[in-house]
């Protein structure tokens, strides 16, 4: 895969400033890519629409569309049309802002693509040829407001930039990687002081060690893990132990001890009672024999 990334690789410290709070999720990904190595990425290119159909729609910029219902507008279907500028993967980012609709359709060169207007997110359009037509049409329900807006943006992914990022990450990646169920380790060479980014979701149960010494784990947007590295060659070790494991083990052992003690006590009581009963029986028999001897 020419676009794969290693499990862990050195990155610029600027990655700690990343926050995926932009409402444009593709712009978030572009910002993340740029912060990896401290350079402009330009991973996604946003297309401007070519045409609006239906009479209700107006546009503001390349992604915000406003609708206004009117008695003069006869067509219930409103559409936005884009044309792919270059060959490559394309995506539609859609947010209908909760407006009720009677129908939504998305097609690429006449082939329908599944879309759910109730969900905000990114829809993969596939790898398109330059000149391909993307058409998004909507019919607003009677319960929708007389006017409102929605976001629909089409973007293309630059595979050359994606591959360049992948190659850079691989050149900075962890070596001699060994992965087990609850830990992994390897070696890394940092050309300069920075961070080791680990593409594993953060969990408080993770512990990190550099050259045998524990180091604090930092997080990127509360999602991925990163640890500080000085320049030079280092041995990296990550281990996972669920939070509360020791406490849970202690409670389990304590409960087991209580069970054993309780069970032991019950057995002791039973043994005592059985012994007492035996002694009582023997005493009764002896008393009976003594009475017979007297007779």
mmCIF file of C-alpha atoms in Angstrom:
data_model
loop_
_atom_site.group_PDB
_atom_site.id
_atom_site.type_symbol
_atom_site.label_atom_id
_atom_site.label_comp_id
_atom_site.label_asym_id
_atom_site.label_seq_id
_atom_site.Cartn_x
_atom_site.Cartn_y
_atom_site.Cartn_z
ATOM 1 C CA UNK A 1 0.000 0.000 0.000
ATOM 2 C CA UNK A 2 1.740 3.224 -1.134
ATOM 3 C CA UNK A 3 -0.378 5.262 1.294
ATOM 4 C CA UNK A 4 0.177 3.292 4.515
ATOM 5 C CA UNK A 5 1.625 4.745 7.719
ATOM 6 C CA UNK A 6 3.709 2.975 10.381
ATOM 7 C CA UNK A 7 2.348 2.289 13.861
ATOM 8 C CA UNK A 8 4.634 4.959 15.345
ATOM 9 C CA UNK A 9 6.829 7.678 13.829
ATOM 10 C CA UNK A 10 8.511 10.923 14.855
ATOM 11 C CA UNK A 11 6.583 14.144 14.253
ATOM 12 C CA UNK A 12 6.791 17.869 14.859
ATOM 13 C CA UNK A 13 5.738 19.162 18.294
ATOM 14 C CA UNK A 14 3.110 21.291 16.585
ATOM 15 C CA UNK A 15 0.896 18.215 16.388
ATOM 16 C CA UNK A 16 -0.033 18.755 20.052
ATOM 17 C CA UNK A 17 -1.841 21.934 19.015
ATOM 18 C CA UNK A 18 -4.188 20.058 16.705
ATOM 19 C CA UNK A 19 -7.876 20.128 17.563
ATOM 20 C CA UNK A 20 -10.512 18.630 15.312
ATOM 21 C CA UNK A 21 -13.135 21.217 16.192
ATOM 22 C CA UNK A 22 -13.610 22.664 12.708
ATOM 23 C CA UNK A 23 -17.072 21.911 11.360
ATOM 24 C CA UNK A 24 -15.379 21.008 8.070
ATOM 25 C CA UNK A 25 -14.056 17.517 8.824
ATOM 26 C CA UNK A 26 -11.977 17.389 5.633
ATOM 27 C CA UNK A 27 -10.277 20.633 6.658
ATOM 28 C CA UNK A 28 -9.540 18.975 10.010
ATOM 29 C CA UNK A 29 -7.737 16.159 8.225
ATOM 30 C CA UNK A 30 -5.790 18.662 6.136
ATOM 31 C CA UNK A 31 -4.743 20.535 9.279
ATOM 32 C CA UNK A 32 -3.667 17.291 10.959
ATOM 33 C CA UNK A 33 -1.560 16.304 7.933
ATOM 34 C CA UNK A 34 0.106 19.730 7.872
ATOM 35 C CA UNK A 35 1.018 19.557 11.572
ATOM 36 C CA UNK A 36 2.642 16.130 11.305
ATOM 37 C CA UNK A 37 5.878 17.447 9.846
ATOM 38 C CA UNK A 38 5.384 21.198 10.138
ATOM 39 C CA UNK A 39 4.611 21.843 6.480
ATOM 40 C CA UNK A 40 1.635 22.815 4.349
ATOM 41 C CA UNK A 41 -0.057 19.670 3.112
ATOM 42 C CA UNK A 42 -2.944 20.625 0.820
ATOM 43 C CA UNK A 43 -4.272 17.103 1.104
ATOM 44 C CA UNK A 44 -7.815 17.987 0.009
ATOM 45 C CA UNK A 45 -8.944 20.397 -2.687
ATOM 46 C CA UNK A 46 -12.483 21.722 -2.393
ATOM 47 C CA UNK A 47 -14.505 22.016 -5.602
ATOM 48 C CA UNK A 48 -16.765 24.929 -6.364
ATOM 49 C CA UNK A 49 -20.178 23.977 -7.701
ATOM 50 C CA UNK A 50 -20.938 24.574 -11.378
ATOM 51 C CA UNK A 51 -24.689 24.910 -11.335
ATOM 52 C CA UNK A 52 -27.786 25.238 -9.144
ATOM 53 C CA UNK A 53 -31.134 23.884 -10.324
ATOM 54 C CA UNK A 54 -34.723 24.286 -9.121
ATOM 55 C CA UNK A 55 -35.003 27.993 -8.339
ATOM 56 C CA UNK A 56 -34.958 27.847 -4.519
ATOM 57 C CA UNK A 57 -31.206 27.750 -3.944
ATOM 58 C CA UNK A 58 -28.551 30.416 -3.625
ATOM 59 C CA UNK A 59 -24.949 29.877 -2.572
ATOM 60 C CA UNK A 60 -22.507 31.541 -0.230
ATOM 61 C CA UNK A 61 -18.961 30.414 -0.931
ATOM 62 C CA UNK A 62 -18.329 26.892 -2.153
ATOM 63 C CA UNK A 63 -20.229 24.910 0.463
ATOM 64 C CA UNK A 64 -23.087 26.879 2.068
ATOM 65 C CA UNK A 65 -26.434 26.776 0.283
ATOM 66 C CA UNK A 66 -29.590 28.658 1.252
ATOM 67 C CA UNK A 67 -33.117 27.734 0.236
ATOM 68 C CA UNK A 68 -36.207 29.924 0.149
ATOM 69 C CA UNK A 69 -39.615 28.454 -0.570
ATOM 70 C CA UNK A 70 -41.711 30.403 -3.051
ATOM 71 C CA UNK A 71 -45.054 29.983 -4.777
ATOM 72 C CA UNK A 72 -43.336 30.934 -8.019
ATOM 73 C CA UNK A 73 -41.030 27.900 -7.829
ATOM 74 C CA UNK A 74 -42.781 24.996 -9.525
ATOM 75 C CA UNK A 75 -40.114 22.288 -9.247
ATOM 76 C CA UNK A 76 -39.988 20.481 -5.885
ATOM 77 C CA UNK A 77 -36.500 19.165 -6.628
ATOM 78 C CA UNK A 78 -33.497 21.384 -5.947
ATOM 79 C CA UNK A 79 -30.027 20.339 -7.104
ATOM 80 C CA UNK A 80 -26.358 21.247 -6.809
ATOM 81 C CA UNK A 81 -23.955 20.064 -9.515
ATOM 82 C CA UNK A 82 -20.154 19.784 -9.412
ATOM 83 C CA UNK A 83 -17.607 18.643 -12.003
ATOM 84 C CA UNK A 84 -14.455 16.732 -11.028
ATOM 85 C CA UNK A 85 -11.378 18.753 -12.001
ATOM 86 C CA UNK A 86 -8.923 15.863 -11.860
ATOM 87 C CA UNK A 87 -8.825 12.101 -11.571
ATOM 88 C CA UNK A 88 -8.737 10.662 -8.054
ATOM 89 C CA UNK A 89 -10.781 9.916 -4.918
ATOM 90 C CA UNK A 90 -13.606 12.359 -4.171
ATOM 91 C CA UNK A 91 -15.736 12.919 -1.072
ATOM 92 C CA UNK A 92 -18.951 14.742 -0.191
ATOM 93 C CA UNK A 93 -19.247 16.334 3.248
ATOM 94 C CA UNK A 94 -22.942 16.855 4.018
ATOM 95 C CA UNK A 95 -24.865 18.579 6.808
ATOM 96 C CA UNK A 96 -28.586 19.155 6.187
ATOM 97 C CA UNK A 97 -28.867 20.900 9.579
ATOM 98 C CA UNK A 98 -31.884 18.850 10.591
ATOM 99 C CA UNK A 99 -34.244 20.089 7.865
ATOM 100 C CA UNK A 100 -37.055 17.690 6.972
ATOM 101 C CA UNK A 101 -36.892 16.335 3.430
ATOM 102 C CA UNK A 102 -39.118 14.192 1.242
ATOM 103 C CA UNK A 103 -36.205 12.932 -0.792
ATOM 104 C CA UNK A 104 -32.435 13.062 -1.231
ATOM 105 C CA UNK A 105 -30.447 11.746 -4.165
ATOM 106 C CA UNK A 106 -26.731 11.666 -4.862
ATOM 107 C CA UNK A 107 -25.307 10.424 -8.140
ATOM 108 C CA UNK A 108 -21.999 10.306 -9.994
ATOM 109 C CA UNK A 109 -22.326 10.236 -13.783
ATOM 110 C CA UNK A 110 -25.872 8.914 -13.348
ATOM 111 C CA UNK A 111 -24.965 6.171 -10.867
ATOM 112 C CA UNK A 112 -26.686 6.567 -7.507
ATOM 113 C CA UNK A 113 -24.668 6.759 -4.298
ATOM 114 C CA UNK A 114 -26.363 5.990 -0.973
ATOM 115 C CA UNK A 115 -26.926 9.056 1.206
ATOM 116 C CA UNK A 116 -28.671 9.628 4.545
ATOM 117 C CA UNK A 117 -29.629 13.256 5.074
ATOM 118 C CA UNK A 118 -30.339 12.709 8.762
ATOM 119 C CA UNK A 119 -26.669 12.017 9.435
ATOM 120 C CA UNK A 120 -23.904 14.584 9.285
ATOM 121 C CA UNK A 121 -20.703 13.176 7.818
ATOM 122 C CA UNK A 122 -18.508 12.315 4.872
ATOM 123 C CA UNK A 123 -19.669 10.209 1.930
ATOM 124 C CA UNK A 124 -17.096 8.479 -0.255
ATOM 125 C CA UNK A 125 -17.819 9.046 -3.934
ATOM 126 C CA UNK A 126 -15.066 6.749 -5.185
ATOM 127 C CA UNK A 127 -12.212 7.401 -7.586
ATOM 128 C CA UNK A 128 -13.565 9.680 -10.317
ATOM 129 C CA UNK A 129 -12.231 10.644 -13.705
ATOM 130 C CA UNK A 130 -11.676 14.289 -14.511
ATOM 131 C CA UNK A 131 -14.922 15.647 -15.961
ATOM 132 C CA UNK A 132 -17.217 13.355 -13.951
ATOM 133 C CA UNK A 133 -20.474 14.986 -12.843
ATOM 134 C CA UNK A 134 -21.560 14.889 -9.190
ATOM 135 C CA UNK A 135 -25.222 15.723 -8.644
ATOM 136 C CA UNK A 136 -26.918 16.210 -5.275
ATOM 137 C CA UNK A 137 -30.683 16.808 -5.281
ATOM 138 C CA UNK A 138 -33.116 17.443 -2.437
ATOM 139 C CA UNK A 139 -36.866 17.858 -1.996
ATOM 140 C CA UNK A 140 -37.743 19.809 1.140
ATOM 141 C CA UNK A 141 -40.775 18.605 3.098
ATOM 142 C CA UNK A 142 -43.776 20.813 3.880
ATOM 143 C CA UNK A 143 -42.649 20.696 7.520
ATOM 144 C CA UNK A 144 -39.302 22.288 6.627
ATOM 145 C CA UNK A 145 -39.046 26.036 7.347
ATOM 146 C CA UNK A 146 -39.792 28.586 4.637
ATOM 147 C CA UNK A 147 -36.081 29.331 4.448
ATOM 148 C CA UNK A 148 -32.901 27.802 5.780
ATOM 149 C CA UNK A 149 -29.480 26.537 4.819
ATOM 150 C CA UNK A 150 -27.375 23.392 4.523
ATOM 151 C CA UNK A 151 -23.752 22.518 3.809
ATOM 152 C CA UNK A 152 -22.577 20.339 0.949
ATOM 153 C CA UNK A 153 -18.934 20.338 -0.091
ATOM 154 C CA UNK A 154 -17.165 18.095 -2.575
ATOM 155 C CA UNK A 155 -13.406 17.635 -2.212
ATOM 156 C CA UNK A 156 -10.771 15.634 -4.048
ATOM 157 C CA UNK A 157 -7.875 13.846 -2.348
ATOM 158 C CA UNK A 158 -4.394 14.545 -3.739
ATOM 159 C CA UNK A 159 -2.786 11.101 -3.903
ATOM 160 C CA UNK A 160 0.676 12.517 -4.644
ATOM 161 C CA UNK A 161 0.634 14.465 -1.383
ATOM 162 C CA UNK A 162 -0.801 11.457 0.436
ATOM 163 C CA UNK A 163 2.040 9.281 -0.825
ATOM 164 C CA UNK A 164 4.637 11.919 0.076
ATOM 165 C CA UNK A 165 3.269 12.038 3.636
ATOM 166 C CA UNK A 166 3.333 8.250 3.819
ATOM 167 C CA UNK A 167 6.959 8.040 2.646
ATOM 168 C CA UNK A 168 8.004 10.730 5.133
ATOM 169 C CA UNK A 169 6.285 8.872 7.974
ATOM 170 C CA UNK A 170 7.912 5.577 6.969
ATOM 171 C CA UNK A 171 11.358 7.204 6.932
ATOM 172 C CA UNK A 172 10.694 8.371 10.508
ATOM 173 C CA UNK A 173 9.000 5.148 11.606
ATOM 174 C CA UNK A 174 9.655 2.646 14.354
ATOM 175 C CA UNK A 175 11.955 -0.251 13.423
ATOM 176 C CA UNK A 176 12.205 -3.890 14.534
ATOM 177 C CA UNK A 177 8.628 -3.644 15.747
ATOM 178 C CA UNK A 178 7.308 -6.517 17.863
ATOM 179 C CA UNK A 179 3.632 -6.556 18.796
ATOM 180 C CA UNK A 180 1.989 -8.703 21.440
ATOM 181 C CA UNK A 181 -1.524 -8.797 22.863
ATOM 182 C CA UNK A 182 -0.831 -6.277 25.627
ATOM 183 C CA UNK A 183 2.443 -4.604 24.633
ATOM 184 C CA UNK A 184 4.680 -3.638 21.736
ATOM 185 C CA UNK A 185 8.273 -2.500 21.416
ATOM 186 C CA UNK A 186 10.833 -1.440 18.850
ATOM 187 C CA UNK A 187 13.582 1.053 18.094
ATOM 188 C CA UNK A 188 13.461 4.600 16.762
ATOM 189 C CA UNK A 189 16.026 7.126 15.598
ATOM 190 C CA UNK A 190 15.072 10.773 16.096
ATOM 191 C CA UNK A 191 16.990 13.218 13.924
ATOM 192 C CA UNK A 192 16.044 16.025 16.290
ATOM 193 C CA UNK A 193 14.152 16.611 19.500
ATOM 194 C CA UNK A 194 10.444 16.067 18.992
ATOM 195 C CA UNK A 195 7.645 13.588 19.569
ATOM 196 C CA UNK A 196 6.894 9.992 18.773
ATOM 197 C CA UNK A 197 3.308 9.754 17.529
ATOM 198 C CA UNK A 198 1.620 6.404 18.124
ATOM 199 C CA UNK A 199 -1.409 5.755 15.933
ATOM 200 C CA UNK A 200 -3.207 3.848 18.692
ATOM 201 C CA UNK A 201 -6.205 5.305 20.564
ATOM 202 C CA UNK A 202 -5.219 6.662 23.964
ATOM 203 C CA UNK A 203 -6.316 4.840 27.093
ATOM 204 C CA UNK A 204 -5.189 5.519 30.682
ATOM 205 C CA UNK A 205 -4.065 1.894 30.865
ATOM 206 C CA UNK A 206 -1.097 2.518 28.535
ATOM 207 C CA UNK A 207 2.393 2.981 29.995
ATOM 208 C CA UNK A 208 5.396 4.112 27.937
ATOM 209 C CA UNK A 209 9.127 3.594 28.412
ATOM 210 C CA UNK A 210 12.084 5.077 26.550
ATOM 211 C CA UNK A 211 15.398 3.290 27.051
ATOM 212 C CA UNK A 212 13.892 1.546 30.063
ATOM 213 C CA UNK A 213 12.739 4.745 31.768
ATOM 214 C CA UNK A 214 9.032 5.608 32.195
ATOM 215 C CA UNK A 215 7.820 8.680 30.303
ATOM 216 C CA UNK A 216 4.558 10.606 30.456
ATOM 217 C CA UNK A 217 2.142 9.991 27.609
ATOM 218 C CA UNK A 218 0.668 13.072 25.951
ATOM 219 C CA UNK A 219 -2.403 13.041 23.748
ATOM 220 C CA UNK A 220 -3.233 14.541 20.382
ATOM 221 C CA UNK A 221 -6.798 15.888 20.431
ATOM 222 C CA UNK A 222 -7.520 13.452 23.303
ATOM 223 C CA UNK A 223 -7.309 10.647 20.755
ATOM 224 C CA UNK A 224 -3.809 9.475 19.786
ATOM 225 C CA UNK A 225 -0.723 8.965 21.953
ATOM 226 C CA UNK A 226 2.573 10.861 21.782
ATOM 227 C CA UNK A 227 5.729 10.776 23.900
ATOM 228 C CA UNK A 228 8.693 13.193 23.939
ATOM 229 C CA UNK A 229 11.978 12.099 22.370
ATOM 230 C CA UNK A 230 15.470 13.557 22.426
ATOM 231 C CA UNK A 231 17.568 13.277 19.292
ATOM 232 C CA UNK A 232 19.351 9.957 18.900
ATOM 233 C CA UNK A 233 18.608 6.237 18.903
ATOM 234 C CA UNK A 234 16.110 4.895 21.442
ATOM 235 C CA UNK A 235 14.406 1.698 22.575
ATOM 236 C CA UNK A 236 10.637 2.107 22.878
ATOM 237 C CA UNK A 237 8.298 -0.030 24.971
ATOM 238 C CA UNK A 238 4.528 0.356 25.445
ATOM 239 C CA UNK A 239 2.513 -1.851 27.803
ATOM 240 C CA UNK A 240 -1.220 -1.940 28.439
ATOM 241 C CA UNK A 241 -2.895 -2.794 31.736
ATOM 242 C CA UNK A 242 -6.568 -1.825 32.173
ATOM 243 C CA UNK A 243 -7.145 0.896 34.750
ATOM 244 C CA UNK A 244 -8.379 -0.628 37.999
ATOM 245 C CA UNK A 245 -6.833 -4.019 37.232
ATOM 246 C CA UNK A 246 -4.812 -4.148 40.464
ATOM 247 C CA UNK A 247 -7.738 -2.848 42.514
ATOM 248 C CA UNK A 248 -10.016 -5.378 40.856
ATOM 249 C CA UNK A 249 -7.503 -8.142 41.504
ATOM 250 C CA UNK A 250 -7.249 -7.092 45.170
ATOM 251 C CA UNK A 251 -11.033 -7.110 45.536
ATOM 252 C CA UNK A 252 -11.225 -10.534 43.883
ATOM 253 C CA UNK A 253 -8.515 -11.932 46.145
ATOM 254 C CA UNK A 254 -10.165 -10.383 49.205
ATOM 255 C CA UNK A 255 -13.494 -11.898 48.206
ATOM 256 C CA UNK A 256 -11.792 -15.257 47.696
ATOM 257 C CA UNK A 257 -10.189 -15.011 51.146
ATOM 258 C CA UNK A 258 -13.565 -14.193 52.709
ATOM 259 C CA UNK A 259 -15.080 -17.153 50.873
ATOM 260 C CA UNK A 260 -12.310 -19.456 52.075
ATOM 261 C CA UNK A 261 -12.511 -18.173 55.652
ATOM 262 C CA UNK A 262 -16.302 -18.378 55.668
ATOM 263 C CA UNK A 263 -16.218 -21.842 54.179
ATOM 264 C CA UNK A 264 -13.501 -22.899 56.621
ATOM 265 C CA UNK A 265 -15.498 -21.565 59.526
ATOM 266 C CA UNK A 266 -18.574 -23.471 58.401
ATOM 267 C CA UNK A 267 -16.553 -26.658 58.009
ATOM 268 C CA UNK A 268 -15.043 -26.159 61.468
ATOM 269 C CA UNK A 269 -18.491 -25.627 62.997
ATOM 270 C CA UNK A 270 -19.805 -28.733 61.260
ATOM 271 C CA UNK A 271 -16.806 -30.760 62.430
ATOM 272 C CA UNK A 272 -17.261 -29.457 65.975
ATOM 273 C CA UNK A 273 -20.963 -30.269 65.953
ATOM 274 C CA UNK A 274 -20.294 -33.706 64.532
ATOM 275 C CA UNK A 275 -17.613 -34.317 67.158
ATOM 276 C CA UNK A 276 -19.907 -33.092 69.910
ATOM 277 C CA UNK A 277 -22.676 -35.332 68.673
ATOM 278 C CA UNK A 278 -20.279 -38.284 68.645
ATOM 279 C CA UNK A 279 -19.129 -37.572 72.164
ATOM 280 C CA UNK A 280 -22.740 -37.254 73.301
ATOM 281 C CA UNK A 281 -23.627 -40.573 71.679
ATOM 282 C CA UNK A 282 -20.643 -42.285 73.266
ATOM 283 C CA UNK A 283 -21.525 -40.785 76.646
ATOM 284 C CA UNK A 284 -25.113 -42.036 76.315
ATOM 285 C CA UNK A 285 -23.924 -45.528 75.426
ATOM 286 C CA UNK A 286 -21.484 -45.576 78.340
ATOM 287 C CA UNK A 287 -24.197 -44.442 80.761
ATOM 288 C CA UNK A 288 -26.478 -47.200 79.457
ATOM 289 C CA UNK A 289 -23.803 -49.819 79.951
ATOM 290 C CA UNK A 290 -23.170 -48.613 83.511
ATOM 291 C CA UNK A 291 -26.879 -48.920 84.310
ATOM 292 C CA UNK A 292 -26.958 -52.477 82.912
ATOM 293 C CA UNK A 293 -23.975 -53.431 85.055
ATOM 294 C CA UNK A 294 -25.729 -52.092 88.143
ATOM 295 C CA UNK A 295 -28.798 -54.196 87.361
#
